[in-house]
PDB file of C-alpha atoms and ligand atoms in Angstrom:
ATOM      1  CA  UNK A   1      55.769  12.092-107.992  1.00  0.00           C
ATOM      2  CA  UNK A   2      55.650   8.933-106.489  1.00  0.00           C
ATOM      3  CA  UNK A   3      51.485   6.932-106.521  1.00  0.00           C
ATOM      4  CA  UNK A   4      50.146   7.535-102.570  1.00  0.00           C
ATOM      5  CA  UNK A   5      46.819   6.834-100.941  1.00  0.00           C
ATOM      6  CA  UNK A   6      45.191   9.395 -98.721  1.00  0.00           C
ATOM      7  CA  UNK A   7      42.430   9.398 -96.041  1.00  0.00           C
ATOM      8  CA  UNK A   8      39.231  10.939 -97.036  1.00  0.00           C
ATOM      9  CA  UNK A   9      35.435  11.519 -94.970  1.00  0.00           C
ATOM     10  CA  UNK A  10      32.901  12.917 -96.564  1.00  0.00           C
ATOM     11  CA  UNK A  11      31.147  14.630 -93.817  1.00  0.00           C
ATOM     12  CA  UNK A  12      28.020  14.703 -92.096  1.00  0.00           C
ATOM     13  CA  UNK A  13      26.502  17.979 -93.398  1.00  0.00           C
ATOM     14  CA  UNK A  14      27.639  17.328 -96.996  1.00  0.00           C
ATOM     15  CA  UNK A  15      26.072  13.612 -96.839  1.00  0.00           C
ATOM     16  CA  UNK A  16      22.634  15.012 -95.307  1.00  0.00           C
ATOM     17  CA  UNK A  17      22.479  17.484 -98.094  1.00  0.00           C
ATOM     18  CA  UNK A  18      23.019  14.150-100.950  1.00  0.00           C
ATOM     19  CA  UNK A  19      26.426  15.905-102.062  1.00  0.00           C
ATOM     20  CA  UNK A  20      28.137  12.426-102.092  1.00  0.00           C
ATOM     21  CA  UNK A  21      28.624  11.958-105.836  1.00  0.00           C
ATOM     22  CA  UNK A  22      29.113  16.131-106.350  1.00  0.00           C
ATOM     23  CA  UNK A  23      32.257  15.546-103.632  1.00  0.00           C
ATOM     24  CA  UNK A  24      33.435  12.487-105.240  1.00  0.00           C
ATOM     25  CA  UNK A  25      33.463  13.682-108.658  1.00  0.00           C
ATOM     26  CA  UNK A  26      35.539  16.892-107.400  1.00  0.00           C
ATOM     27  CA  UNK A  27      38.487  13.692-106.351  1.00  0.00           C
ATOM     28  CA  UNK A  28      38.094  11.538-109.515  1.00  0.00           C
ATOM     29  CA  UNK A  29      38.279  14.843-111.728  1.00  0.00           C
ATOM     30  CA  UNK A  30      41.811  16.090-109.898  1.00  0.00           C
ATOM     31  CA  UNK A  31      43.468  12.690-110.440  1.00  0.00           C
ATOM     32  CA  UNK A  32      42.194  10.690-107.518  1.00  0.00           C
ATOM     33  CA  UNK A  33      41.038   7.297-107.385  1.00  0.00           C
ATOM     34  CA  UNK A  34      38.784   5.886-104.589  1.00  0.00           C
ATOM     35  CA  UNK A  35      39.852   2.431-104.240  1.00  0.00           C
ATOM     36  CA  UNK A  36      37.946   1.782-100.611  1.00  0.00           C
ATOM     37  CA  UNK A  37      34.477   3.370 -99.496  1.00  0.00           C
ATOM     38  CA  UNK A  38      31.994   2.698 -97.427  1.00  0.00           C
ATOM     39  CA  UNK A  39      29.001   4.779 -95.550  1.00  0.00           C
ATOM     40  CA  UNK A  40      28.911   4.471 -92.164  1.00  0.00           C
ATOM     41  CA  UNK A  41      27.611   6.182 -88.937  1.00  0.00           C
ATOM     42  CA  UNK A  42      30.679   7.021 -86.741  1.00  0.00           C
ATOM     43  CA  UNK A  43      30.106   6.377 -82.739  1.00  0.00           C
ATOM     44  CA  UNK A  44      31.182   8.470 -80.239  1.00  0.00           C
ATOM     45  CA  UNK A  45      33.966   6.354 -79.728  1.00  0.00           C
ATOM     46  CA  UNK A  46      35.489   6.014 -83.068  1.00  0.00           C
ATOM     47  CA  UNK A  47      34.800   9.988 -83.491  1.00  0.00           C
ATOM     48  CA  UNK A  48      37.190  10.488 -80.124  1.00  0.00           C
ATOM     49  CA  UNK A  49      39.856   8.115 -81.453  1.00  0.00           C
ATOM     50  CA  UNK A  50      39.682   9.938 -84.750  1.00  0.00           C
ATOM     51  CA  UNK A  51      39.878  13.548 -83.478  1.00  0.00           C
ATOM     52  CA  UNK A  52      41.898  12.466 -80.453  1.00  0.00           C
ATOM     53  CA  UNK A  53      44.763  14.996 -81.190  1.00  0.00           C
ATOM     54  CA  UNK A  54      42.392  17.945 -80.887  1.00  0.00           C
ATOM     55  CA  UNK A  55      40.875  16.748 -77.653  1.00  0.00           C
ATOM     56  CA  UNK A  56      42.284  19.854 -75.941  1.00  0.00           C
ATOM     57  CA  UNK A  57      40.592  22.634 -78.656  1.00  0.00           C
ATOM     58  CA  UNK A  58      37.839  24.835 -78.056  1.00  0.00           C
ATOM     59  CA  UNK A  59      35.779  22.903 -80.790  1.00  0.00           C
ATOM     60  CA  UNK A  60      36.481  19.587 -79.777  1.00  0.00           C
ATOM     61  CA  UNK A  61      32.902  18.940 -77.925  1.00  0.00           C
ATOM     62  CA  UNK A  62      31.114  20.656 -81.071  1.00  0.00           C
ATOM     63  CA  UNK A  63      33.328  18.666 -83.544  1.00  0.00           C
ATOM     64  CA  UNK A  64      32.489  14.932 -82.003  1.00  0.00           C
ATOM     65  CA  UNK A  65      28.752  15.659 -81.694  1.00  0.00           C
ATOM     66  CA  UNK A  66      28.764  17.035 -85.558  1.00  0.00           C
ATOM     67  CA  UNK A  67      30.728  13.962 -86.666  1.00  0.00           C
ATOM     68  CA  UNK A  68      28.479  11.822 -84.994  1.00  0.00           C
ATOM     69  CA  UNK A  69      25.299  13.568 -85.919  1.00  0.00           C
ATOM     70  CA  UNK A  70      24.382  11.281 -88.960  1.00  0.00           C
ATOM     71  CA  UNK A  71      26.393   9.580 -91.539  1.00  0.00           C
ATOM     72  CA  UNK A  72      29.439   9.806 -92.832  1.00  0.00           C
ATOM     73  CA  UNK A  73      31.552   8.407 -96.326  1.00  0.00           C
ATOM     74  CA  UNK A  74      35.162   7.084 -95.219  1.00  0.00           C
ATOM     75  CA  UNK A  75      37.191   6.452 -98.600  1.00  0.00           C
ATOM     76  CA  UNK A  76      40.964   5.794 -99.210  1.00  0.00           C
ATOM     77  CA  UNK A  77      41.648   8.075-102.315  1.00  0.00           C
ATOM     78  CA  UNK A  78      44.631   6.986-104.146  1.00  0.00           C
ATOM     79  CA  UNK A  79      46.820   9.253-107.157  1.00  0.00           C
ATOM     80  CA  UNK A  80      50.318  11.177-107.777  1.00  0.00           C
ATOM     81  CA  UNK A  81      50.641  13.132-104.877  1.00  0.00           C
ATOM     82  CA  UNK A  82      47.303  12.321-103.193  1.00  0.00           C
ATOM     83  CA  UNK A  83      47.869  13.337-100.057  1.00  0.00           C
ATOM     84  CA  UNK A  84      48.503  17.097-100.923  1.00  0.00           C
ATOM     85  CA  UNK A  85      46.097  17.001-103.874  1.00  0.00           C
ATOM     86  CA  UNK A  86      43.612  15.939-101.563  1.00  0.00           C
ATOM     87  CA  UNK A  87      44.129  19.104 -99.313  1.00  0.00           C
ATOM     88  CA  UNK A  88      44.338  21.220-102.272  1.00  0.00           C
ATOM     89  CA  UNK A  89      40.630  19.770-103.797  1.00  0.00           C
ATOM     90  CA  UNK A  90      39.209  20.142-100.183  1.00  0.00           C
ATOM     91  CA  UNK A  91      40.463  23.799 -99.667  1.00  0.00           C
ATOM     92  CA  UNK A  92      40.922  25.950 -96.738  1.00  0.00           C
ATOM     93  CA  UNK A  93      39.864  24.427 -92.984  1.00  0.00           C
ATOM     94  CA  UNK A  94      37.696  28.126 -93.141  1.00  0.00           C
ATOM     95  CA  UNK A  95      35.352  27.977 -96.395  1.00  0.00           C
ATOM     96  CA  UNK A  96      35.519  31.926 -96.056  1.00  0.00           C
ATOM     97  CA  UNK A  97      39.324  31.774 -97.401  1.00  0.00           C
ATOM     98  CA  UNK A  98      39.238  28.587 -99.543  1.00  0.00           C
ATOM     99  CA  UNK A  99      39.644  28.977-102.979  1.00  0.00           C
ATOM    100  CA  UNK A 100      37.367  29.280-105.981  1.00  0.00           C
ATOM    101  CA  UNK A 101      36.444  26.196-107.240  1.00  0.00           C
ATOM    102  CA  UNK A 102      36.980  23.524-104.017  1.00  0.00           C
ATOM    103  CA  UNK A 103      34.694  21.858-102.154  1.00  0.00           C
ATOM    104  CA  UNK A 104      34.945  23.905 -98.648  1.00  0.00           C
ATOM    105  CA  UNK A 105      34.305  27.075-101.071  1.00  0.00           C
ATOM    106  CA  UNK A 106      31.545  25.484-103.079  1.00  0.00           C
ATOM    107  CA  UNK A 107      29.618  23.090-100.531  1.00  0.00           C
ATOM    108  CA  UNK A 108      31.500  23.727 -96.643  1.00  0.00           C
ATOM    109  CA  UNK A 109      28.118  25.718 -94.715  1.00  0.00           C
ATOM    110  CA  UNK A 110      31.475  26.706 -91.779  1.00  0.00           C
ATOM    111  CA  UNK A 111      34.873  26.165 -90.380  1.00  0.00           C
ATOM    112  CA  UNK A 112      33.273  23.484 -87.992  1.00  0.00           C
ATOM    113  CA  UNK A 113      30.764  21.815 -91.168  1.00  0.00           C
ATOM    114  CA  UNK A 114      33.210  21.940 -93.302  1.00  0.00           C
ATOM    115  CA  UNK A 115      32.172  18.936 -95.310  1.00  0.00           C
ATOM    116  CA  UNK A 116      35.377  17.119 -95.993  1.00  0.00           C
ATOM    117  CA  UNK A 117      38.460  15.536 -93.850  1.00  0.00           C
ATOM    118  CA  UNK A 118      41.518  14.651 -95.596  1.00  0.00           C
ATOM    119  CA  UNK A 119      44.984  13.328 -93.578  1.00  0.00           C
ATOM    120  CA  UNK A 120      47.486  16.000 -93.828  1.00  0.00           C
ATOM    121  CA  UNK A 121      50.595  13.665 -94.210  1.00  0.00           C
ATOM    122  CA  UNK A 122      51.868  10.309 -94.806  1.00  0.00           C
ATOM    123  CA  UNK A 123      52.045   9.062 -91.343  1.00  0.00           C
ATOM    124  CA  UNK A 124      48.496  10.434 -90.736  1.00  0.00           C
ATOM    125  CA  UNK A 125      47.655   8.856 -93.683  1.00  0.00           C
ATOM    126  CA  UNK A 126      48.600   5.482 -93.022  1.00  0.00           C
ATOM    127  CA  UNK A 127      47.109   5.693 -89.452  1.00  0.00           C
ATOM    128  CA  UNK A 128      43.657   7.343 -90.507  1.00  0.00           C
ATOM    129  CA  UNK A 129      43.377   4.827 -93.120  1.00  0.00           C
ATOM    130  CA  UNK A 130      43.864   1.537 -90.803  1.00  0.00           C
ATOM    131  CA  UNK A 131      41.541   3.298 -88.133  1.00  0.00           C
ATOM    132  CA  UNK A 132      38.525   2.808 -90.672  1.00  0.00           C
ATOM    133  CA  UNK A 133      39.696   0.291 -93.143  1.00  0.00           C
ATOM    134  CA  UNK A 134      40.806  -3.407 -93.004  1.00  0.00           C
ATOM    135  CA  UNK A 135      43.290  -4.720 -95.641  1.00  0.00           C
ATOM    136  CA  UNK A 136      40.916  -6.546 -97.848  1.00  0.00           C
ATOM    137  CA  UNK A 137      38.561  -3.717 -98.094  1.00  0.00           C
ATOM    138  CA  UNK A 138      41.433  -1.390-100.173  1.00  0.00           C
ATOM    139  CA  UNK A 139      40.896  -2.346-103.876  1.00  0.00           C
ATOM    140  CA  UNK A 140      44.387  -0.858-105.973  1.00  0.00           C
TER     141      UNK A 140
HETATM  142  P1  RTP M 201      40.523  18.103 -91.439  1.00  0.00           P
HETATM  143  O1  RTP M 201      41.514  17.643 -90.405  1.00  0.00           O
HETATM  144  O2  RTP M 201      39.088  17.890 -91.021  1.00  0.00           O
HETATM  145  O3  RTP M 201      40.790  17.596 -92.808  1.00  0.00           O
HETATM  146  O4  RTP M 201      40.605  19.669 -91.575  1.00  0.00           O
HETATM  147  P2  RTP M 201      41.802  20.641 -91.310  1.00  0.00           P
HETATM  148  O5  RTP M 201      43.097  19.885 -91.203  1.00  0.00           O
HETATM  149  O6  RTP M 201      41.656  21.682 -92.338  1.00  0.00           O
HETATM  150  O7  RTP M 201      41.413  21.233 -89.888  1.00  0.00           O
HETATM  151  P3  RTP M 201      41.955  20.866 -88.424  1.00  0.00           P
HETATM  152  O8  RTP M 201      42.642  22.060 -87.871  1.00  0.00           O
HETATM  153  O9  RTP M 201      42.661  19.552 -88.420  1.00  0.00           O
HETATM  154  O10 RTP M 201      40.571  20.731 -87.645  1.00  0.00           O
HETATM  155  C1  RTP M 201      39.814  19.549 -87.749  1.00  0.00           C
HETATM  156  C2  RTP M 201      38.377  19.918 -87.918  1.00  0.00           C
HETATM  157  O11 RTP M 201      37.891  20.561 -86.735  1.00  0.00           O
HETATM  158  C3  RTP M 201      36.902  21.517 -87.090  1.00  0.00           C
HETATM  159  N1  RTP M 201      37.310  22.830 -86.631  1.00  0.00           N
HETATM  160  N2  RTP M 201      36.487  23.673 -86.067  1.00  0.00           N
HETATM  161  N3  RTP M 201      35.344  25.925 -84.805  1.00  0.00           N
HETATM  162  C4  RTP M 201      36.633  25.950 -85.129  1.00  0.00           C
HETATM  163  O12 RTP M 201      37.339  26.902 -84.923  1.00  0.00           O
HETATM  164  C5  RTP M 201      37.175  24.763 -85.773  1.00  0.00           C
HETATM  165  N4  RTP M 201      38.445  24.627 -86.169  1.00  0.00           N
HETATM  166  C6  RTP M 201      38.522  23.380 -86.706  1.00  0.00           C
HETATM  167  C7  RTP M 201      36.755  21.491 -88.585  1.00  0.00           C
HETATM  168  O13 RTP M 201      35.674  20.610 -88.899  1.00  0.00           O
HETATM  169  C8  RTP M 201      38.078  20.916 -89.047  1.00  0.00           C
HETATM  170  O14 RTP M 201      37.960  20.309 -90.318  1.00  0.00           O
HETATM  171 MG1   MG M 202      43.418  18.246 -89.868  1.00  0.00          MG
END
């Protein structure tokens, strides 16, 4: 499997409840590597642009205001696989059907606070990455 880099936010409701370093530790133990991070506290703006391709949902409206609601922690995780792995650490959108032992199951308080985002594929990836990060902040 070939060495990828994934998107990664630790959200709002798991940063207000100082879950950082419990969320982080659930990456670094599955093989991932963060290799950019910083803490920051999204606008509405950048929380549009992110979330642009739900802009038609239902949960859209609730989405940007939780996003924006206090900070967040935007990492590029890198590993084998980390784009999948990712998903599979982060669990189920739903924490009600995410496994045993991921952080939607253990920390997520609902579908909408779920307390992770993770891209979904490579393109994503590569796009979610260069929305938050410039070059020179990705240490490899
Ligand atoms: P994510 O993009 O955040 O990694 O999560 P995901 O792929 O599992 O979920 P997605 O369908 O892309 O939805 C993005 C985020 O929108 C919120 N959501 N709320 N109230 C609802 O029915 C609902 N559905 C989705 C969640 O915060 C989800 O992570
Ligand atoms: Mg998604």
């Amino acid at each position: 499997m070939a060495l990828e880099r994934t998107f990664s936010i630790i959200k709002p409701d798991a940063v207000r409840r100082n879950l950082i370093g419990k969320i982080i530790a659930k990456f670094e133990e599955a093989g991932l590597r963060p290799i950019a991070l910083k803490k920051i506290h999204m606008t509405r703006a950048q929380a549009e642009g992110f979330y642009a391709v739900h802009k038609e949902r239902p949960f859209f409206g609730e989405l940007v205001e939780q996003m924006i609601a206090s900070p967040v922690v935007v990492q590029v995780l890198e590993g084998e696989g980390a784009i999948l792995k990712n998903r599979e650490v982060m669990g189920a959108t739903n924490p009600e059907n995410a496994a045993a032992g991921t952080i939607r199951k253990e920390f997520a308080l609902s579908i909408g606070e779920n307390s992770v985002h993770g891209s979904d594929a490579p393109e994503t990836a590569a796009e979610e990455i260069k929305f938050f990060f410039n070059e020179d902040e990705i240490v490899g």
